[in-house]
Amino acid sequence: MSFNQMVRKMIRHDARKYIFYLVCNSLAVMLFFIYAALFYNDDVTKAKMAETIQYALIIPGIALIVFTVFFISHAHHLFIKSRKREFGLFRTLGMTNRDVVKLLVMENGLIACLSIITGLLSGLLFSRLFFSLLTTVLNIQTISYGLNVQMFAATIMVYLLVFATAVGRTLYMILTQNLILTLKSDRVGEVVKLNSPLLGGIGAGLIIFSVAGLYLTYTGNQGDDYIFIWMILTMVGLYFSINQLSSLLIKMVKKSKRMYYKNLLSLSSLDYKFKQLTSTLMLVSVMIMVTVLYSTIVLFTYLDTARQIEERHPYDLAFLQTAEKNQLTEEQLYSIVDTEENHVQAHDTLPVFTFFQEDEYAGWISTFHLVSVQTFNQITSNSIEVKAGEYIFHPNQPAADPDGAYEFQLKFEGKAPAQSYIQDDTFVQSTLNYLGGEFILVNEEDFDALKTHLNGFDATMNFINVADWKSAFEVTRNLEAAFAAVNQRTPSVTSEADEGTSDERLFSVASKMEDAAINRQTDGLTFFVISFLSVLFLIGSFVILYLNLFSNIEKERLRFSNLHRIGVTVPEIKKAIAKELIPVFFIPTLTGITLALLYMIAMATDIGGILQNPDVLVNFAVIAGVYFILQIGFYFYSKWRMVAAVVKGF
Amino acid sequence: MPILEAGNIVKVYGESGQEHSTTALKGLDLSINKGDFIAIMGPSGSGKSTLLNILSGMDQPTSGVVTIKDEKISELKGDDLALFRRRELGFIFQDFNLLDSLTVKENIILPMVLEGKSADEMDKRAVYLSGLFGIESILNQYPYQISGGQQQRTAVSRALVNEPGIILADEPTGNLDSSSSAAIMECFEKVVEELSTTVILVTHDVFAASYSQRVVFLQDGAIHSSIQKQGSRESFLKQIIDHQRTFGGASHVF
Ligand SMILES: Nc1ncnc2c1ncn2[C@@H]1O[C@H](COP(=O)(O)OP(=O)(O)OP(=O)(O)O)[C@@H](O)[C@H]1O
Ligand SMILES: [Mg+2]
C-alpha cells in the first residue's frame, strides 16, 4: 500500500470531518457571495453614490468580514486539531517536513477549490431566491437582480486571503512545534489556558467605552463615519468578556460548594465550551445585535413614515385652485374623484391669497398663503385669535428644530399700506395638507386690506376625503392628469427665473396615496437592503451555532457514553445537555439584544433621543421578542437533535 | 450464597455465523460469593475484558444470564441498569475513562455527585482516598496533566468512592510501578477483608493476581482452569507462575 493510498484510506475513514470542513467553507463563501450580490448590485451601487444607503451596508459589511475571518479560521482550527495528531505520528515515523507541507497544501487546496465552487453555486441560487422573495414580499420595484464580475472577484479574493492565512499559520505551527505537543494536540487544545478576570473586565470596559463613544459622537454630523470604529471595539470587548464569562460564573458558583457540585457536570464542560466557542459566540452575538438593531430601524422608519404621512395629511387629498390653474368644474372633479367603490366623504374649501416673497438670507423666492383666521379656524376646528394689525406665522409643518425662532417679516414692495403689521406669534405644527407654502394668519378685515399690498393671487384650497384612501391611488393619478391638461393651456403664475418656487410644486396634488407610494419606492431600497441582511444574518447565526455544536458531536457522544458507563442515567444526561445548551443559545441572544438596545439608544440621539421616541422602544421590544421566540424554537430543535445523537446506541 | 452468578454466557461479536463474527465467550459459567477476591487471567484475546463487561452489564451477552444480588442484570434496561451500576458496582477501566474536563478530585467524587451526597461528605471521602493512593498533591490538576499511573489511581479512587458491593477492574495495575500496584492491591485486600466487598479483576500481572484468593484462567472464551489460594501470598505467587507456565504451553506454541 503506497503512502498516497494510505492517505486516501484515512480520508475515507474521516469523511465526516472533511465534509464538515467543506460545508463550513462553502457556507462562508455562500454568505459572502450573497452579501456581495447585494453590495455590488447595480441599483444599490447607484444609490450608494447618493449615500442614502451607505450606512445600512457598512455595519453588516464589517460584521460579515469579521465573520468570514473567524468562521474560516475556526473551521480550519477544528479540522487541523484532529489532523495534527496524524501529522505528528507521520513525522515520528520518518515523514519529512516537505511531505507534511505537500500533504497539507494539497488537501487544503482541494478543499478551497471545492468550497469556492459549491459556495458560489449555492450563493447564486440563494441570492436569486432571496431577491425574488423579498421584492415580492416587500413589493419593491426599484431593485432588480443582476450579476457582475465584481461580486465573484470580491468573494473569491476575500475567501482565499482568509483561508491562505489560516493555512499558513498552521504550516508554521506544525513545522516549528515540537513533536510531543503535536502528538498531544488533540487533548492539549482543550486545556483551559487563560483564566483572567482582568481580561474579562477590560472586555466589559471596552464594550461600555464603545457604546459611550457612539453615544457621544453620533450626535455630530460625522456619526456615521465613526460607527465602524465603535463597532470593532465592541466586538473586541465582546470577545474577551465572553472568553472570561464562564470562568467568572464558575468562580461565583464555586462559592457555594453545594451548588457547584450539583452542577459539576455541566459547569465544567460549559467552561470548556465557552472557551472553545468564544469566537462563535461573539459572532452570533454580533449577528443577533445587527439583525435586531437593523430590523428595528426598518420597522421604526416604516411605521414612523406611515404615521407622518397620516399626520401631514389630515385630508386624503388636497390641491390649490385658481381661476386658471387646476380649474375643473364641480362635475368634472367629481367624475374623477367620486367613484362607485370609493365615494367622496367630505369636500372642504379654504379661500386664500397666495403671494411670493424673497427670503432675506437665502435669496430665493418663497410662497405663502395669506388666510383669514376665522375661515382657518372653521376648517381646522381651532380657536386662534389674531388682533387687527397683527399676524401669526404658521409653517404648517412639524417643528424641525423645537427651539428655532420662526421669524417672518411681511415685506411690501413699493405698495406699503399706511398701517404697519407686526408678527404676534408663531403656530408651529402641521394642521392641513401642505400645499406649496406656509400660512400667514390674519384677521378677517386685514385679509382683504392686505391683499392689495401683496404680490399674489386669489386661490382656493380644496380638501377632499374619500371612503378608503388606500385604494384611491388611481384616482390621484387621474386627477393629476386632468389638472395637467388644464394647466397646460394657461400661462405660468411663477417665473422660471425664481428659484424655490414653481407651478408644478404649487399646483400638485398633495395626497396620502402619493406620499405612501413615494415612500415605498424611494425608501424601499434601504428597506430592501436591511431586510435582506437581517434575514441573511438570522439564518447565518443559526447555522453557525448549529454547525459548531454538531461538529463536536462524536466527542460529546464519547463523553456521555463514558458517563453512562459509570452509571449516569439518560434523564441525567438529558438534563446535562439542556444545562449546557441553554447558555450557549441564550447568552449570545441576550448579549446581542442588549447591545442592540444600547446602540439604538446611542443612535436615537439622531432623532432627538430615545425618550422623545418611545415608539422606537416598542418596535425594539417587538423585534427582540420575535427573535427570542425564534431562538427558543431553535434551542429546542438543537436539544432534541443533540439528545437523539448522543443517546442513540445506549 | 453467590452474590454474582453467570450461567452459560455466550458472546458473539458481529452477526453470528457471518464471515467477520468472533465468538469471544463460548458458554461460560461462573459463580462468585460475597467477599470473594478473584483474578481472571489468560492470554490476550481470550475474552477477559469481554467477560468483565458482561458481568458488569455494560455489554449484553448474546445468550446466557448474569445475576447480581438476585437481580438479573442481563435483563435490566437503560436507566435501571445505570442506577444499579452506580450504586452497586465500581469500575476500573483499562483506559482509565476519566473526564478530561474535570479535575482529579472532581473525577473521584463524580459518582457521589450523581447520588446527591453532601459537599462535606464528598470532600472527606476525596481526602481519604487520595491519601490512601498518594495523589493528594494533584487533586486540582486535570487528567492530561498527570502520569498514567496517577490517572489509574484516580480511577481506582473513583471506583471505591461509593463503597460499592462489587468492584470490577480491568488491568488496574497495568500502568503502575510495583510499589503503587502493591498499594492498590493491598487496598483491594483491605476492602475485601473489612467491608467484605467482592473484587473481580482482570490482569496479566502475576504479582497482582497473587493478592487474590482465586485465579480463574480463560482460554479461547472458556474457563480453562482455576486455582485456589492456600497458604501465603508468596506460595500462591509461585503456584500461579507454575500453573501459567503449563497453561501457556498448552495454548499456543509460536
Ligand atoms: N467490539 C468488538 N468487536 C469485535 N470483536 C471484538 C470486540 N471486542 C473484542 N473483540 C474480540 O473478542 C475477543 C476477546 O476480546 P477481549 O477484549 O475480551 O480480550 P482480552 O482477553 O481482554 O485481551 P487483552 O488481554 O488483550 O485485553 C478478541 O478476539 C477480540 O478480537
Ligand atoms: Mg482486555
PDB file of N, CA and C in Angstrom, chain A residues 552-590:
ATOM      1  N   ASN A 552     -18.725  18.740  17.107  1.00  0.00           N
ATOM      2  CA  ASN A 552     -18.088  18.016  18.201  1.00  0.00           C
ATOM      3  C   ASN A 552     -18.919  16.834  18.676  1.00  0.00           C
ATOM      4  N   ILE A 553     -19.910  16.494  17.893  1.00  0.00           N
ATOM      5  CA  ILE A 553     -20.900  15.563  18.417  1.00  0.00           C
ATOM      6  C   ILE A 553     -20.291  14.204  18.771  1.00  0.00           C
ATOM      7  N   GLU A 554     -19.284  13.778  18.009  1.00  0.00           N
ATOM      8  CA  GLU A 554     -18.678  12.473  18.291  1.00  0.00           C
ATOM      9  C   GLU A 554     -18.023  12.481  19.675  1.00  0.00           C
ATOM     10  N   LYS A 555     -17.375  13.584  19.953  1.00  0.00           N
ATOM     11  CA  LYS A 555     -16.709  13.712  21.234  1.00  0.00           C
ATOM     12  C   LYS A 555     -17.724  13.746  22.377  1.00  0.00           C
ATOM     13  N   GLU A 556     -18.800  14.459  22.139  1.00  0.00           N
ATOM     14  CA  GLU A 556     -19.854  14.540  23.156  1.00  0.00           C
ATOM     15  C   GLU A 556     -20.416  13.149  23.410  1.00  0.00           C
ATOM     16  N   ARG A 557     -20.621  12.427  22.347  1.00  0.00           N
ATOM     17  CA  ARG A 557     -21.142  11.072  22.462  1.00  0.00           C
ATOM     18  C   ARG A 557     -20.228  10.229  23.350  1.00  0.00           C
ATOM     19  N   LEU A 558     -18.944  10.373  23.080  1.00  0.00           N
ATOM     20  CA  LEU A 558     -17.970   9.598  23.836  1.00  0.00           C
ATOM     21  C   LEU A 558     -18.002   9.991  25.313  1.00  0.00           C
ATOM     22  N   ARG A 559     -18.041  11.299  25.519  1.00  0.00           N
ATOM     23  CA  ARG A 559     -18.053  11.801  26.889  1.00  0.00           C
ATOM     24  C   ARG A 559     -19.265  11.250  27.636  1.00  0.00           C
ATOM     25  N   PHE A 560     -20.422  11.354  26.995  1.00  0.00           N
ATOM     26  CA  PHE A 560     -21.626  10.904  27.683  1.00  0.00           C
ATOM     27  C   PHE A 560     -21.683   9.389  27.791  1.00  0.00           C
ATOM     28  N   SER A 561     -21.120   8.701  26.811  1.00  0.00           N
ATOM     29  CA  SER A 561     -21.177   7.250  26.945  1.00  0.00           C
ATOM     30  C   SER A 561     -20.222   6.806  28.041  1.00  0.00           C
ATOM     31  N   ASN A 562     -19.118   7.529  28.228  1.00  0.00           N
ATOM     32  CA  ASN A 562     -18.252   7.254  29.378  1.00  0.00           C
ATOM     33  C   ASN A 562     -18.996   7.459  30.680  1.00  0.00           C
ATOM     34  N   LEU A 563     -19.758   8.545  30.709  1.00  0.00           N
ATOM     35  CA  LEU A 563     -20.543   8.812  31.918  1.00  0.00           C
ATOM     36  C   LEU A 563     -21.570   7.719  32.137  1.00  0.00           C
ATOM     37  N   HIS A 564     -22.169   7.299  31.030  1.00  0.00           N
ATOM     38  CA  HIS A 564     -23.177   6.261  31.135  1.00  0.00           C
ATOM     39  C   HIS A 564     -22.563   4.979  31.690  1.00  0.00           C
ATOM     40  N   ARG A 565     -21.318   4.726  31.303  1.00  0.00           N
ATOM     41  CA  ARG A 565     -20.639   3.521  31.762  1.00  0.00           C
ATOM     42  C   ARG A 565     -20.459   3.509  33.276  1.00  0.00           C
ATOM     43  N   ILE A 566     -20.262   4.688  33.859  1.00  0.00           N
ATOM     44  CA  ILE A 566     -20.123   4.668  35.319  1.00  0.00           C
ATOM     45  C   ILE A 566     -21.456   4.954  36.012  1.00  0.00           C
ATOM     46  N   GLY A 567     -22.535   4.873  35.249  1.00  0.00           N
ATOM     47  CA  GLY A 567     -23.830   4.865  35.906  1.00  0.00           C
ATOM     48  C   GLY A 567     -24.658   6.136  35.822  1.00  0.00           C
ATOM     49  N   VAL A 568     -24.353   7.023  34.893  1.00  0.00           N
ATOM     50  CA  VAL A 568     -25.210   8.195  34.729  1.00  0.00           C
ATOM     51  C   VAL A 568     -26.407   7.813  33.865  1.00  0.00           C
ATOM     52  N   THR A 569     -27.605   8.179  34.336  1.00  0.00           N
ATOM     53  CA  THR A 569     -28.799   7.746  33.620  1.00  0.00           C
ATOM     54  C   THR A 569     -29.112   8.681  32.457  1.00  0.00           C
ATOM     55  N   VAL A 570     -29.985   8.195  31.569  1.00  0.00           N
ATOM     56  CA  VAL A 570     -30.341   9.007  30.394  1.00  0.00           C
ATOM     57  C   VAL A 570     -31.032  10.323  30.775  1.00  0.00           C
ATOM     58  N   PRO A 571     -31.978  10.306  31.727  1.00  0.00           N
ATOM     59  CA  PRO A 571     -32.562  11.602  32.109  1.00  0.00           C
ATOM     60  C   PRO A 571     -31.513  12.567  32.650  1.00  0.00           C
ATOM     61  N   GLU A 572     -30.541  12.027  33.373  1.00  0.00           N
ATOM     62  CA  GLU A 572     -29.477  12.897  33.887  1.00  0.00           C
ATOM     63  C   GLU A 572     -28.657  13.465  32.738  1.00  0.00           C
ATOM     64  N   ILE A 573     -28.445  12.648  31.732  1.00  0.00           N
ATOM     65  CA  ILE A 573     -27.689  13.117  30.566  1.00  0.00           C
ATOM     66  C   ILE A 573     -28.486  14.194  29.831  1.00  0.00           C
ATOM     67  N   LYS A 574     -29.783  13.966  29.705  1.00  0.00           N
ATOM     68  CA  LYS A 574     -30.625  14.957  29.023  1.00  0.00           C
ATOM     69  C   LYS A 574     -30.579  16.289  29.758  1.00  0.00           C
ATOM     70  N   LYS A 575     -30.615  16.181  31.081  1.00  0.00           N
ATOM     71  CA  LYS A 575     -30.590  17.410  31.866  1.00  0.00           C
ATOM     72  C   LYS A 575     -29.256  18.130  31.689  1.00  0.00           C
ATOM     73  N   ALA A 576     -28.196  17.340  31.670  1.00  0.00           N
ATOM     74  CA  ALA A 576     -26.873  17.941  31.496  1.00  0.00           C
ATOM     75  C   ALA A 576     -26.766  18.623  30.131  1.00  0.00           C
ATOM     76  N   ILE A 577     -27.319  17.977  29.105  1.00  0.00           N
ATOM     77  CA  ILE A 577     -27.273  18.583  27.764  1.00  0.00           C
ATOM     78  C   ILE A 577     -28.030  19.901  27.766  1.00  0.00           C
ATOM     79  N   ALA A 578     -29.211  19.884  28.379  1.00  0.00           N
ATOM     80  CA  ALA A 578     -30.006  21.119  28.418  1.00  0.00           C
ATOM     81  C   ALA A 578     -29.240  22.218  29.136  1.00  0.00           C
ATOM     82  N   LYS A 579     -28.641  21.855  30.273  1.00  0.00           N
ATOM     83  CA  LYS A 579     -27.923  22.858  31.053  1.00  0.00           C
ATOM     84  C   LYS A 579     -26.746  23.423  30.282  1.00  0.00           C
ATOM     85  N   GLU A 580     -26.151  22.604  29.416  1.00  0.00           N
ATOM     86  CA  GLU A 580     -25.015  23.088  28.643  1.00  0.00           C
ATOM     87  C   GLU A 580     -25.467  23.924  27.451  1.00  0.00           C
ATOM     88  N   LEU A 581     -26.617  23.570  26.894  1.00  0.00           N
ATOM     89  CA  LEU A 581     -27.057  24.278  25.679  1.00  0.00           C
ATOM     90  C   LEU A 581     -27.687  25.633  25.985  1.00  0.00           C
ATOM     91  N   ILE A 582     -28.393  25.706  27.100  1.00  0.00           N
ATOM     92  CA  ILE A 582     -29.114  26.954  27.387  1.00  0.00           C
ATOM     93  C   ILE A 582     -28.191  28.174  27.346  1.00  0.00           C
ATOM     94  N   PRO A 583     -27.069  28.147  28.072  1.00  0.00           N
ATOM     95  CA  PRO A 583     -26.204  29.336  27.990  1.00  0.00           C
ATOM     96  C   PRO A 583     -25.668  29.580  26.587  1.00  0.00           C
ATOM     97  N   VAL A 584     -25.343  28.502  25.889  1.00  0.00           N
ATOM     98  CA  VAL A 584     -24.777  28.666  24.546  1.00  0.00           C
ATOM     99  C   VAL A 584     -25.784  29.355  23.620  1.00  0.00           C
ATOM    100  N   PHE A 585     -27.051  29.071  23.826  1.00  0.00           N
ATOM    101  CA  PHE A 585     -28.045  29.688  22.955  1.00  0.00           C
ATOM    102  C   PHE A 585     -28.489  31.060  23.442  1.00  0.00           C
ATOM    103  N   PHE A 586     -28.623  31.185  24.753  1.00  0.00           N
ATOM    104  CA  PHE A 586     -29.297  32.399  25.212  1.00  0.00           C
ATOM    105  C   PHE A 586     -28.357  33.502  25.661  1.00  0.00           C
ATOM    106  N   ILE A 587     -27.131  33.152  26.009  1.00  0.00           N
ATOM    107  CA  ILE A 587     -26.216  34.254  26.337  1.00  0.00           C
ATOM    108  C   ILE A 587     -25.941  35.125  25.116  1.00  0.00           C
ATOM    109  N   PRO A 588     -25.660  34.546  23.947  1.00  0.00           N
ATOM    110  CA  PRO A 588     -25.492  35.418  22.777  1.00  0.00           C
ATOM    111  C   PRO A 588     -26.766  36.191  22.433  1.00  0.00           C
ATOM    112  N   THR A 589     -27.908  35.548  22.608  1.00  0.00           N
ATOM    113  CA  THR A 589     -29.152  36.239  22.292  1.00  0.00           C
ATOM    114  C   THR A 589     -29.334  37.437  23.204  1.00  0.00           C
ATOM    115  N   LEU A 590     -29.159  37.195  24.503  1.00  0.00           N
ATOM    116  CA  LEU A 590     -29.339  38.305  25.441  1.00  0.00           C
ATOM    117  C   LEU A 590     -28.285  39.383  25.219  1.00  0.00           C
TER     118      LEU A 590
END
